[in-house]
Short mmCIF file of C-alpha atoms in Angstrom, two decimals:
data_model
loop_
_atom_site.label_atom_id
_atom_site.label_comp_id
_atom_site.label_asym_id
_atom_site.label_seq_id
_atom_site.Cartn_x
_atom_site.Cartn_y
_atom_site.Cartn_z
CA MET A 1 -6.46 -19.91 15.65
CA ASN A 2 -8.33 -16.99 17.22
CA VAL A 3 -6.83 -14.54 14.77
CA LEU A 4 -8.21 -16.65 11.92
CA LEU A 5 -11.63 -17.28 13.44
CA ASP A 6 -12.14 -13.69 14.61
CA ASN A 7 -11.37 -12.40 11.13
CA LEU A 8 -13.03 -14.96 8.89
CA ASP A 9 -14.89 -12.03 7.32
CA LEU A 10 -11.47 -10.92 6.02
CA TYR A 11 -9.81 -14.20 5.13
CA GLY A 12 -12.80 -15.61 3.23
CA PRO A 13 -13.65 -12.84 0.76
CA PHE A 14 -10.07 -11.58 0.47
CA PHE A 15 -8.69 -14.98 -0.48
CA LEU A 16 -11.61 -15.39 -2.87
CA THR A 17 -10.54 -12.16 -4.58
CA THR A 18 -6.99 -13.53 -4.76
CA ILE A 19 -8.23 -16.67 -6.51
CA GLU A 20 -10.42 -14.66 -8.87
CA LEU A 21 -7.53 -12.33 -9.67
CA PHE A 22 -5.30 -15.35 -10.29
CA LEU A 23 -7.74 -17.22 -12.55
CA TRP A 24 -8.46 -14.24 -14.81
CA SER A 25 -4.79 -13.30 -15.11
CA ALA A 26 -3.70 -16.91 -15.61
CA VAL A 27 -6.09 -17.43 -18.53
CA GLY A 28 -5.22 -14.03 -19.99
CA SER A 29 -1.48 -14.44 -19.73
CA LEU A 30 -1.54 -17.99 -21.10
CA ILE A 31 -3.32 -16.69 -24.20
CA LEU A 32 -1.24 -13.53 -24.63
CA GLY A 33 1.95 -15.39 -23.75
CA THR A 34 1.33 -18.02 -26.44
CA ILE A 35 0.54 -15.35 -29.02
CA LEU A 36 3.79 -13.58 -28.09
CA ALA A 37 5.72 -16.85 -28.45
CA MET A 38 4.18 -17.31 -31.91
CA LEU A 39 5.28 -13.79 -32.82
CA ARG A 40 8.81 -14.53 -31.63
CA VAL A 41 9.20 -17.59 -33.87
CA SER A 42 7.34 -16.08 -36.82
CA PRO A 43 9.12 -15.79 -40.19
CA VAL A 44 8.06 -12.12 -40.44
CA LEU A 45 10.76 -9.79 -39.15
CA ALA A 46 8.36 -7.12 -37.84
CA PHE A 47 6.46 -9.68 -35.76
CA ARG A 48 9.67 -11.08 -34.30
CA ALA A 49 10.85 -7.57 -33.46
CA ALA A 50 7.55 -6.70 -31.79
CA GLY A 51 7.61 -9.87 -29.70
CA THR A 52 11.22 -9.40 -28.66
CA THR A 53 10.66 -5.76 -27.73
CA TYR A 54 7.66 -6.62 -25.60
CA VAL A 55 9.47 -9.36 -23.71
CA THR A 56 12.62 -7.30 -23.18
CA LEU A 57 10.67 -4.30 -22.00
CA ILE A 58 8.22 -6.01 -19.66
CA ARG A 59 10.55 -8.61 -18.25
CA ASN A 60 12.89 -5.84 -17.11
CA THR A 61 10.18 -3.72 -15.50
CA PRO A 62 9.30 -4.32 -11.84
CA LEU A 63 5.70 -5.44 -11.41
CA THR A 64 4.92 -2.57 -9.01
CA LEU A 65 5.80 -0.11 -11.78
CA VAL A 66 3.48 -1.91 -14.19
CA PHE A 67 0.74 -1.65 -11.54
CA ALA A 68 1.50 2.00 -10.84
CA PHE A 69 1.27 2.70 -14.57
CA PHE A 70 -2.17 1.15 -14.94
CA VAL A 71 -3.57 2.68 -11.75
CA PHE A 72 -2.05 6.17 -11.78
CA ALA A 73 -0.85 7.01 -15.28
CA TYR A 74 -3.23 5.09 -17.54
CA PRO A 75 -6.43 6.88 -16.36
CA LEU A 76 -4.87 10.20 -17.35
CA LEU A 77 -4.74 8.98 -20.96
CA GLU A 78 -8.56 8.70 -20.83
CA ILE A 79 -8.92 5.70 -23.13
CA VAL A 80 -11.14 3.02 -21.60
CA LYS A 81 -12.02 3.34 -17.94
CA LEU A 82 -10.84 0.32 -15.96
CA SER A 83 -12.03 -0.69 -12.52
CA PHE A 84 -9.21 -1.29 -10.05
CA PHE A 85 -9.79 -5.03 -10.25
CA THR A 86 -9.62 -5.00 -14.06
CA ALA A 87 -6.56 -2.76 -13.94
CA ALA A 88 -4.90 -5.30 -11.63
CA VAL A 89 -5.80 -8.17 -13.98
CA VAL A 90 -4.44 -6.24 -16.96
CA ALA A 91 -1.21 -5.40 -15.13
CA LEU A 92 -0.73 -9.03 -14.11
CA ILE A 93 -1.47 -10.28 -17.64
CA VAL A 94 0.89 -7.78 -19.24
CA TYR A 95 3.65 -8.78 -16.82
CA THR A 96 3.19 -12.55 -16.66
CA SER A 97 2.68 -13.10 -20.39
CA ALA A 98 6.28 -12.01 -21.02
CA PHE A 99 7.42 -14.92 -18.86
CA ILE A 100 4.86 -17.35 -20.29
CA CYS A 101 6.07 -16.38 -23.77
CA GLU A 102 9.62 -17.42 -22.97
CA VAL A 103 8.46 -20.70 -21.43
CA VAL A 104 6.39 -21.55 -24.51
CA ARG A 105 9.22 -20.50 -26.81
CA SER A 106 11.62 -22.84 -25.00
CA GLY A 107 9.00 -25.57 -25.51
CA ILE A 108 8.84 -24.79 -29.22
CA ASN A 109 12.61 -25.25 -29.36
CA THR A 110 12.27 -28.79 -28.03
CA VAL A 111 10.26 -29.87 -31.09
CA PRO A 112 12.65 -31.27 -33.71
CA VAL A 113 13.01 -29.01 -36.74
CA GLY A 114 12.36 -31.99 -38.99
CA GLN A 115 8.70 -32.03 -37.99
CA ALA A 116 8.11 -28.47 -39.13
CA GLU A 117 9.99 -29.22 -42.33
CA ALA A 118 7.85 -32.31 -42.91
CA GLY A 119 4.76 -30.20 -42.40
CA ARG A 120 5.99 -27.65 -44.90
CA ALA A 121 6.72 -30.43 -47.39
CA LEU A 122 3.09 -31.51 -47.07
CA GLY A 123 2.01 -27.98 -47.96
CA LEU A 124 0.85 -26.85 -44.53
CA THR A 125 0.91 -23.13 -43.80
CA PHE A 126 2.96 -21.58 -40.96
CA GLY A 127 -0.18 -21.30 -38.84
CA GLN A 128 -1.12 -24.93 -39.40
CA ILE A 129 2.38 -26.19 -38.61
CA LEU A 130 2.49 -24.14 -35.41
CA GLY A 131 -1.05 -24.83 -34.28
CA GLN A 132 -1.30 -28.51 -35.13
CA ILE A 133 2.23 -29.88 -34.93
CA VAL A 134 4.56 -27.69 -32.90
CA LEU A 135 2.50 -25.96 -30.18
CA PRO A 136 0.69 -29.08 -28.88
CA GLN A 137 4.02 -30.81 -28.37
CA ALA A 138 5.70 -27.66 -27.07
CA LEU A 139 3.09 -27.09 -24.38
CA ARG A 140 3.34 -30.71 -23.27
CA SER A 141 7.04 -30.51 -22.68
CA VAL A 142 6.91 -27.33 -20.61
CA ALA A 143 4.30 -28.21 -17.98
CA PRO A 144 6.68 -27.77 -14.99
CA PRO A 145 8.10 -24.32 -15.90
CA LEU A 146 4.64 -23.19 -17.01
CA ILE A 147 3.15 -24.06 -13.62
CA SER A 148 6.13 -22.43 -11.89
CA THR A 149 5.35 -19.20 -13.74
CA LEU A 150 1.72 -19.49 -12.68
CA ILE A 151 2.76 -20.04 -9.05
CA ALA A 152 4.81 -16.85 -9.29
CA LEU A 153 1.76 -15.13 -10.72
CA LEU A 154 -0.36 -16.36 -7.81
CA LYS A 155 2.02 -14.80 -5.32
CA ASN A 156 2.39 -11.65 -7.41
CA THR A 157 -1.34 -10.99 -7.01
CA THR A 158 -0.58 -9.73 -3.48
CA ILE A 159 0.88 -6.55 -5.00
CA ALA A 160 -2.66 -5.56 -5.98
CA ALA A 161 -3.34 -4.86 -2.28
CA GLY A 162 -1.51 -1.57 -2.64
CA PHE A 163 -3.64 -0.61 -5.61
CA SER A 164 -7.12 -0.83 -4.18
CA VAL A 165 -7.89 -4.51 -4.67
CA ALA A 166 -8.92 -6.14 -1.39
CA GLU A 167 -7.14 -9.48 -1.62
CA ALA A 168 -5.02 -11.67 0.65
CA GLY A 169 -2.12 -9.22 0.55
CA ALA A 170 -4.27 -6.61 2.28
CA ILE A 171 -5.14 -8.80 5.24
CA ARG A 172 -2.13 -7.68 7.26
CA SER A 173 -3.04 -3.99 7.19
CA TYR A 174 -6.60 -4.81 8.18
CA LEU A 175 -5.43 -6.94 11.09
CA SER A 176 -3.11 -4.22 12.30
CA GLU A 177 -5.94 -1.71 12.45
CA ARG A 178 -8.15 -4.22 14.22
CA GLY A 179 -5.38 -4.74 16.72
CA ASP A 180 -4.85 -8.43 16.11
CA ASN A 181 -1.45 -10.02 16.12
CA GLN A 182 -0.10 -9.53 12.61
CA LEU A 183 2.58 -12.21 12.77
CA ILE A 184 0.05 -14.92 13.53
CA GLY A 185 -2.25 -13.38 10.94
CA LEU A 186 0.52 -13.59 8.35
CA LEU A 187 1.12 -17.25 9.18
CA TRP A 188 -2.49 -17.95 8.22
CA VAL A 189 -2.06 -15.99 5.01
CA ALA A 190 1.05 -18.06 4.27
CA LEU A 191 -0.87 -21.26 4.95
CA GLY A 192 -3.57 -20.11 2.54
CA PHE A 193 -0.96 -19.67 -0.17
CA ILE A 194 0.63 -23.03 0.60
CA ILE A 195 -2.76 -24.68 0.04
CA LEU A 196 -3.31 -22.80 -3.24
CA VAL A 197 0.18 -23.63 -4.50
CA ALA A 198 -0.31 -27.27 -3.48
CA VAL A 199 -3.35 -27.39 -5.77
CA LEU A 200 -1.26 -26.03 -8.64
CA SER A 201 1.50 -28.55 -7.89
CA LEU A 202 -1.00 -31.40 -8.04
CA ILE A 203 -2.23 -30.14 -11.40
CA GLN A 204 1.36 -29.98 -12.59
CA ARG A 205 2.08 -33.55 -11.54
CA SER A 206 -1.01 -34.93 -13.22
CA LEU A 207 -0.31 -32.96 -16.41
CA GLU A 208 3.27 -34.23 -16.48
CA LYS A 209 2.02 -37.79 -16.24
CA ARG A 210 -0.74 -37.38 -18.76
CA TRP A 211 1.24 -35.34 -21.25
CA SER A 212 4.56 -37.18 -21.15
CA VAL A 213 5.68 -37.73 -24.73
CA ALA A 214 7.86 -40.63 -25.73
CA ARG A 215 10.81 -39.32 -27.71
CA MET B 1 21.17 -5.10 -36.41
CA ARG B 2 18.03 -3.28 -37.49
CA ILE B 3 15.99 -5.20 -34.94
CA ARG B 4 18.37 -4.14 -32.22
CA THR B 5 18.16 -0.48 -33.22
CA LEU B 6 14.37 -0.69 -33.29
CA ALA B 7 14.25 -2.39 -29.91
CA VAL B 8 16.54 0.16 -28.33
CA GLY B 9 14.51 2.96 -29.84
CA LEU B 10 11.25 1.59 -28.50
CA LEU B 11 12.81 0.92 -25.12
CA VAL B 12 14.13 4.45 -24.76
CA GLY B 13 10.87 5.89 -26.03
CA SER B 14 8.71 3.99 -23.61
CA LEU B 15 11.04 4.68 -20.71
CA ALA B 16 10.69 8.36 -21.46
CA LEU B 17 6.91 7.95 -21.53
CA THR B 18 6.72 6.20 -18.18
CA ALA B 19 9.01 8.81 -16.67
CA CYS B 20 6.65 11.53 -17.88
CA GLY B 21 3.70 9.78 -16.27
CA LYS B 22 5.53 9.52 -13.01
CA GLU B 23 6.57 13.12 -12.97
CA GLY B 24 3.00 14.27 -13.38
CA THR B 25 1.60 12.15 -10.58
CA PRO B 26 2.53 13.56 -7.18
CA SER B 27 0.66 16.69 -6.25
CA SER B 28 3.68 17.88 -4.35
CA PRO B 29 2.88 20.82 -2.11
CA GLY B 30 6.48 22.06 -2.08
CA GLY B 31 6.66 25.66 -1.04
CA SER B 32 3.22 26.17 0.46
CA SER B 33 4.28 25.00 3.91
CA GLU B 34 7.04 27.60 4.06
CA GLY B 35 4.70 30.43 3.28
CA ALA B 36 2.26 29.25 5.94
CA ASN B 37 4.94 29.36 8.62
CA ALA B 38 4.83 33.13 8.69
CA GLY B 39 2.32 33.38 11.56
CA ALA B 40 2.69 31.57 14.86
CA GLN B 41 6.14 30.49 15.95
CA LEU B 42 6.99 27.04 17.20
CA PRO B 43 7.96 26.96 20.88
CA GLN B 44 11.46 26.06 22.03
CA TYR B 45 11.69 23.11 24.39
CA THR B 46 14.09 23.12 27.32
CA VAL B 47 16.10 19.94 27.30
CA ALA B 48 15.98 18.38 30.75
CA SER B 49 19.21 17.32 32.39
CA ASN B 50 19.94 14.46 34.78
CA VAL B 51 16.85 12.50 33.82
CA ASP B 52 16.76 9.09 35.42
CA LEU B 53 13.97 6.65 34.90
CA ALA B 54 14.83 3.59 36.93
CA GLY B 55 12.90 0.54 35.86
CA SER B 56 12.27 1.64 32.27
CA PRO B 57 13.93 -0.75 29.82
CA VAL B 58 13.29 1.58 26.88
CA PHE B 59 14.89 4.53 28.63
CA ALA B 60 17.89 2.41 29.60
CA LYS B 61 18.31 1.51 25.94
CA ILE B 62 17.96 5.13 24.80
CA LYS B 63 20.45 6.29 27.39
CA ALA B 64 22.99 3.66 26.37
CA ALA B 65 22.61 4.61 22.72
CA GLY B 66 22.70 8.34 23.43
CA LYS B 67 20.10 8.96 20.77
CA LEU B 68 16.43 8.43 19.99
CA THR B 69 14.81 6.64 17.07
CA LEU B 70 11.21 7.77 16.81
CA GLY B 71 8.50 6.43 14.58
CA ALA B 72 6.40 8.93 12.62
CA LYS B 73 4.37 9.44 9.46
CA ASP B 74 5.93 11.29 6.56
CA ASP B 75 2.94 12.07 4.35
CA GLN B 76 0.51 13.95 6.56
CA PRO B 77 0.76 17.71 6.18
CA GLY B 78 0.35 19.58 9.46
CA LEU B 79 0.89 16.41 11.51
CA GLY B 80 3.90 14.48 10.28
CA LYS B 81 5.36 15.42 6.94
CA LYS B 82 8.82 14.93 5.53
CA ASP B 83 10.21 17.68 3.36
CA PRO B 84 11.39 15.84 0.25
CA THR B 85 14.35 18.16 -0.31
CA SER B 86 15.73 18.73 3.20
CA GLY B 87 14.58 15.39 4.62
CA LYS B 88 13.32 17.19 7.74
CA PHE B 89 10.10 16.20 9.47
CA ALA B 90 7.56 18.83 10.52
CA GLY B 91 4.08 18.96 12.00
CA PHE B 92 2.07 18.65 15.20
CA ASP B 93 3.01 15.03 15.89
CA ILE B 94 6.66 15.77 15.24
CA GLU B 95 6.59 18.67 17.73
CA ILE B 96 4.97 16.44 20.37
CA ALA B 97 7.71 13.88 19.73
CA LYS B 98 10.38 16.58 20.20
CA LEU B 99 8.68 17.90 23.34
CA VAL B 100 8.73 14.44 24.90
CA ALA B 101 12.32 13.87 23.80
CA ALA B 102 13.37 17.15 25.46
CA SER B 103 11.75 16.08 28.72
CA LEU B 104 13.77 12.87 28.54
CA GLY B 105 16.95 14.89 28.15
CA PHE B 106 17.47 14.65 24.41
CA GLY B 107 17.61 17.65 22.11
CA GLU B 108 16.39 17.80 18.54
CA ASP B 109 19.85 16.85 17.22
CA LYS B 110 19.67 13.48 18.99
CA ILE B 111 16.44 12.41 17.26
CA THR B 112 16.25 10.26 14.15
CA PHE B 113 12.76 10.08 12.71
CA LYS B 114 11.83 6.85 11.03
CA THR B 115 8.82 6.53 8.75
CA VAL B 116 6.58 3.66 9.82
CA ASP B 117 3.32 3.11 7.96
CA SER B 118 0.11 2.44 9.85
CA GLY B 119 0.16 -1.29 9.19
CA ALA B 120 3.60 -1.80 10.70
CA ARG B 121 3.35 0.30 13.85
CA GLU B 122 2.78 -2.34 16.51
CA GLN B 123 5.50 -4.54 15.09
CA ALA B 124 7.99 -1.66 14.97
CA ILE B 125 7.32 -0.88 18.62
CA VAL B 126 7.35 -4.52 19.75
CA ASN B 127 10.59 -5.21 17.88
CA GLY B 128 12.20 -2.08 19.32
CA ASP B 129 12.82 -0.53 15.88
CA VAL B 130 11.46 2.72 17.32
CA ASP B 131 11.67 3.91 20.92
CA TYR B 132 8.24 5.44 20.76
CA TYR B 133 5.81 6.30 17.97
CA VAL B 134 3.97 9.57 17.37
CA GLY B 135 1.85 9.49 14.24
CA THR B 136 -1.96 9.80 14.30
CA TYR B 137 -2.08 6.66 16.39
CA THR B 138 -5.60 6.04 17.70
CA ILE B 139 -5.75 4.52 21.17
CA ASN B 140 -7.96 1.43 21.32
CA ASP B 141 -8.27 -1.62 23.52
CA LYS B 142 -7.07 -4.17 21.00
CA ARG B 143 -3.90 -2.22 20.38
CA LYS B 144 -3.44 -1.82 24.12
CA ALA B 145 -3.12 -5.61 24.26
CA GLN B 146 0.09 -5.39 22.23
CA ILE B 147 1.58 -2.03 23.17
CA SER B 148 1.01 0.80 25.64
CA PHE B 149 -0.19 4.32 25.00
CA ALA B 150 0.64 7.62 26.65
CA GLY B 151 -1.81 10.39 26.04
CA PRO B 152 -4.07 11.13 24.25
CA TYR B 153 -2.27 14.27 23.18
CA PHE B 154 -4.93 15.10 20.57
CA GLU B 155 -8.52 14.19 19.78
CA ALA B 156 -9.55 13.78 16.17
CA GLY B 157 -12.66 12.37 14.56
CA GLN B 158 -13.41 10.73 11.22
CA ASP B 159 -14.45 13.22 8.59
CA LEU B 160 -14.62 13.62 4.80
CA LEU B 161 -12.48 15.59 2.37
CA VAL B 162 -14.24 16.56 -0.86
CA ARG B 163 -13.68 18.82 -3.84
CA LYS B 164 -14.48 22.47 -3.21
CA ASP B 165 -17.45 22.50 -5.61
CA GLU B 166 -19.00 19.38 -4.06
CA THR B 167 -22.48 20.01 -2.65
CA THR B 168 -24.06 16.54 -2.51
CA ILE B 169 -21.75 15.12 0.18
CA THR B 170 -22.61 16.67 3.53
CA GLY B 171 -21.94 13.83 5.93
CA PRO B 172 -21.48 10.05 6.24
CA GLU B 173 -25.14 9.34 5.37
CA THR B 174 -24.77 11.00 1.96
CA LEU B 175 -21.98 8.71 0.73
CA LYS B 176 -24.19 6.12 -1.01
CA GLY B 177 -23.21 5.77 -4.63
CA LYS B 178 -20.03 7.82 -4.15
CA LYS B 179 -16.49 6.59 -4.47
CA VAL B 180 -14.75 6.80 -1.11
CA CYS B 181 -10.99 6.48 -0.69
CA SER B 182 -8.73 5.81 2.27
CA VAL B 183 -5.60 3.88 3.19
CA THR B 184 -5.66 0.08 2.79
CA GLY B 185 -7.22 -1.55 5.83
CA SER B 186 -7.35 1.67 7.87
CA THR B 187 -9.99 2.04 10.58
CA PRO B 188 -11.93 4.71 8.65
CA ILE B 189 -12.32 2.53 5.55
CA GLN B 190 -13.19 -0.51 7.68
CA ARG B 191 -15.92 1.62 9.28
CA VAL B 192 -17.24 2.65 5.86
CA ARG B 193 -17.30 -1.01 4.82
CA GLU B 194 -18.90 -2.34 8.02
CA GLN B 195 -21.55 0.37 8.28
CA ASN B 196 -22.35 0.11 4.56
CA LEU B 197 -21.89 3.84 4.08
CA THR B 198 -21.27 3.13 0.39
CA GLU B 199 -21.35 0.07 -1.87
CA PRO B 200 -18.35 -2.31 -1.64
CA GLY B 201 -17.52 -1.58 -5.28
CA ASN B 202 -17.13 2.11 -4.48
CA ILE B 203 -14.47 1.59 -1.82
CA VAL B 204 -11.01 2.57 -2.98
CA GLU B 205 -7.89 1.77 -0.97
CA PHE B 206 -4.34 2.98 -1.54
CA GLN B 207 -1.08 2.82 0.34
CA LYS B 208 -1.05 6.53 1.19
CA TYR B 209 -3.56 9.34 1.76
CA SER B 210 -1.70 11.51 -0.73
CA GLN B 211 -2.59 8.99 -3.46
CA CYS B 212 -6.26 9.27 -2.47
CA VAL B 213 -6.08 13.06 -2.58
CA GLU B 214 -4.54 12.86 -6.04
CA LYS B 215 -7.41 10.64 -7.20
CA LEU B 216 -9.83 13.13 -5.64
CA SER B 217 -8.38 15.92 -7.73
CA THR B 218 -8.68 13.86 -10.93
CA LYS B 219 -12.32 13.10 -9.98
CA GLU B 220 -11.78 9.35 -9.86
CA VAL B 221 -12.98 9.34 -6.26
CA ASP B 222 -15.55 11.64 -4.65
CA ALA B 223 -14.42 11.71 -1.05
CA VAL B 224 -11.37 10.87 1.02
CA THR B 225 -12.13 9.76 4.52
CA THR B 226 -10.00 9.62 7.63
CA ASP B 227 -9.41 11.69 10.77
CA ASP B 228 -10.26 15.38 10.43
CA ALA B 229 -6.77 16.37 11.57
CA ILE B 230 -5.19 14.65 8.58
CA LEU B 231 -7.81 16.00 6.17
CA LYS B 232 -7.44 19.56 7.46
CA GLY B 233 -3.75 19.28 6.70
CA PHE B 234 -4.50 18.42 3.07
CA ALA B 235 -7.23 21.05 2.80
CA SER B 236 -4.98 23.81 4.13
CA GLU B 237 -2.32 22.82 1.59
CA ASP B 238 -4.70 23.34 -1.32
CA SER B 239 -7.69 25.26 -0.03
CA ASP B 240 -8.70 26.27 -3.57
CA SER B 241 -9.48 22.67 -4.56
CA PHE B 242 -10.57 20.87 -1.40
CA LYS B 243 -12.65 21.35 1.72
CA VAL B 244 -13.37 19.29 4.82
CA VAL B 245 -17.07 18.52 5.29
CA GLY B 246 -16.72 19.15 9.01
CA LYS B 247 -19.12 16.61 10.47
CA THR B 248 -17.07 14.13 12.46
CA PHE B 249 -18.58 10.71 13.05
CA SER B 250 -16.13 8.98 15.37
CA LYS B 251 -13.70 9.75 18.19
CA GLU B 252 -10.02 9.13 17.53
CA PRO B 253 -7.84 9.91 20.53
CA TYR B 254 -4.21 10.03 19.37
CA GLY B 255 -1.67 8.49 21.71
CA ILE B 256 2.07 7.97 21.82
CA GLY B 257 2.73 4.28 21.26
CA LEU B 258 5.45 2.66 23.33
CA LYS B 259 6.55 -0.75 24.47
CA LYS B 260 3.94 -2.57 26.50
CA ASP B 261 4.20 -2.37 30.26
CA ASP B 262 6.93 0.26 30.36
CA LYS B 263 4.87 2.08 32.99
CA VAL B 264 7.73 4.27 34.17
CA LEU B 265 8.28 5.78 30.73
CA ARG B 266 4.55 6.06 30.08
CA ASP B 267 3.99 7.99 33.33
CA LYS B 268 6.89 10.27 32.50
CA ILE B 269 5.46 11.04 29.05
CA ASN B 270 2.00 11.60 30.52
CA ASP B 271 3.47 14.09 33.01
CA THR B 272 5.22 15.91 30.18
CA LEU B 273 2.02 16.10 28.14
CA GLN B 274 -0.02 17.28 31.14
CA LYS B 275 2.52 20.03 31.81
CA ALA B 276 2.44 21.12 28.16
CA LEU B 277 -1.35 21.23 28.22
CA ASP B 278 -1.35 23.32 31.40
CA ASP B 279 1.38 25.83 30.63
CA GLY B 280 0.26 26.70 27.10
CA THR B 281 3.05 24.90 25.22
CA TRP B 282 0.52 22.51 23.70
CA GLN B 283 -1.56 25.46 22.46
CA LYS B 284 1.52 27.09 20.93
CA ILE B 285 2.41 23.90 19.10
CA TYR B 286 -1.14 23.62 17.80
CA ASP B 287 -1.26 27.23 16.62
CA ALA B 288 2.00 26.85 14.72
CA THR B 289 1.00 23.63 12.98
CA LEU B 290 -2.58 22.34 12.64
CA GLY B 291 -4.05 25.64 13.82
CA LYS B 292 -3.10 27.16 10.47
CA SER B 293 -6.10 25.42 8.94
CA GLY B 294 -8.22 27.95 10.86
CA SER B 295 -10.05 25.53 13.15
CA ALA B 296 -9.85 25.82 16.91
CA ALA B 297 -8.24 23.19 19.11
CA GLN B 298 -9.89 21.09 21.75
CA LYS B 299 -7.56 20.05 24.52
CA PRO B 300 -7.66 16.32 25.22
CA THR B 301 -7.88 14.77 28.68
CA LEU B 302 -5.13 12.30 29.46
CA GLN B 303 -5.96 8.68 30.15
CA LYS B 304 -3.76 7.57 32.98
CA TYR B 305 -4.09 3.85 33.22
#
């Protein structure tokens, strides 16, 4: 308990940064991931190819490499200057959206083909079919894997500690320099993550209940 | 089939790109250390025989194993640096580690150096992963609650490393509005944060000092802060690009970290260090390592607690 109370100035703001990092990247990767999923089911070959390439490439790259790219290599290209926090958010979005894309795509596959065909028979465009018929149902059926991906994202935020973002993952190094017991300190960090994940799990359960579709 | 060819092409292309980025990143000092070794020679240590430290659990373990596993840093030129090609460690801390090992009856060939980063030092000592640790390890009371220290064998102080053409940064009070870099959670960066030396948004933290120095050379940070000993090492590696401001604003006595309450071993190491300080061995080690930066050494006074 002492380790926690003596270092509240660390735990408070650092966990807040973790949450901030998570929220921005979650929103970003949900959007980019859905766009990627749309590309992957699109009738245009070039779009499908682009989507597939992205997913194959990013899903096979370790997250630390993605981070290292945005923090050490990207600034050398001198495009837009990113703060370390923004760079971390971008890295997390780039990485997580590949996984979100696959989750959404598996959801799209659960929607019977007949519905899309019915939509086409009514004269709806591809965008209308996807946006108004398929995606709403797809997202409903994938609440559990979607939240699982977000939980993974939450824990992945700790990698940002090595790239100049002061979040929960950095607490251990701070404690070590302050001379506090790191093992006990890490238990508190773990507890913090358990609480955050519990919140996500609750959201998942309520979404599952609310979104359940009778088929 | 065309999709597959395209995908493979893109994959190979981007892999090549990332590889290029990686190759360009480390500012590897390579040969400079060899050229610097021309001056002072490192002393030879006489390996003691028939050493017996009754009542020291660590020594009993070392003796049974017949070899030493020592914790050190591998990225601090002049102090503890691993040569990427030969895998050999060199520097002031490494020599101190060898000196102590010799007094315990173990020659250089019986030592395995293990890289332990700052954040993991106490745990490595407590768990017995290393027999003792020599790597810019500041003695302080909170750490003393978990482990014991022999020494100090060196006294450093927090300082700033800046680009050679930098004129606006002359000391800690001139850091406002400047980007300051150090290792994640390290004491120097905690001091900068607590004393508000610069704005929180200007604090940059990486895993290693070398990454900070690289960012300093690309002008993404304006100063790297940590102990002057470490900074002098970097400055002497590339004296055309960097300089040390030279106004220390803290006292960092470096000690040898070992298992708590192994008083027998701690006394033995303290005796060894005292002897080296008295008979000039310490000075020789300094001249052949950190002394190459051109700054004079101040002998520390041992804390015998």
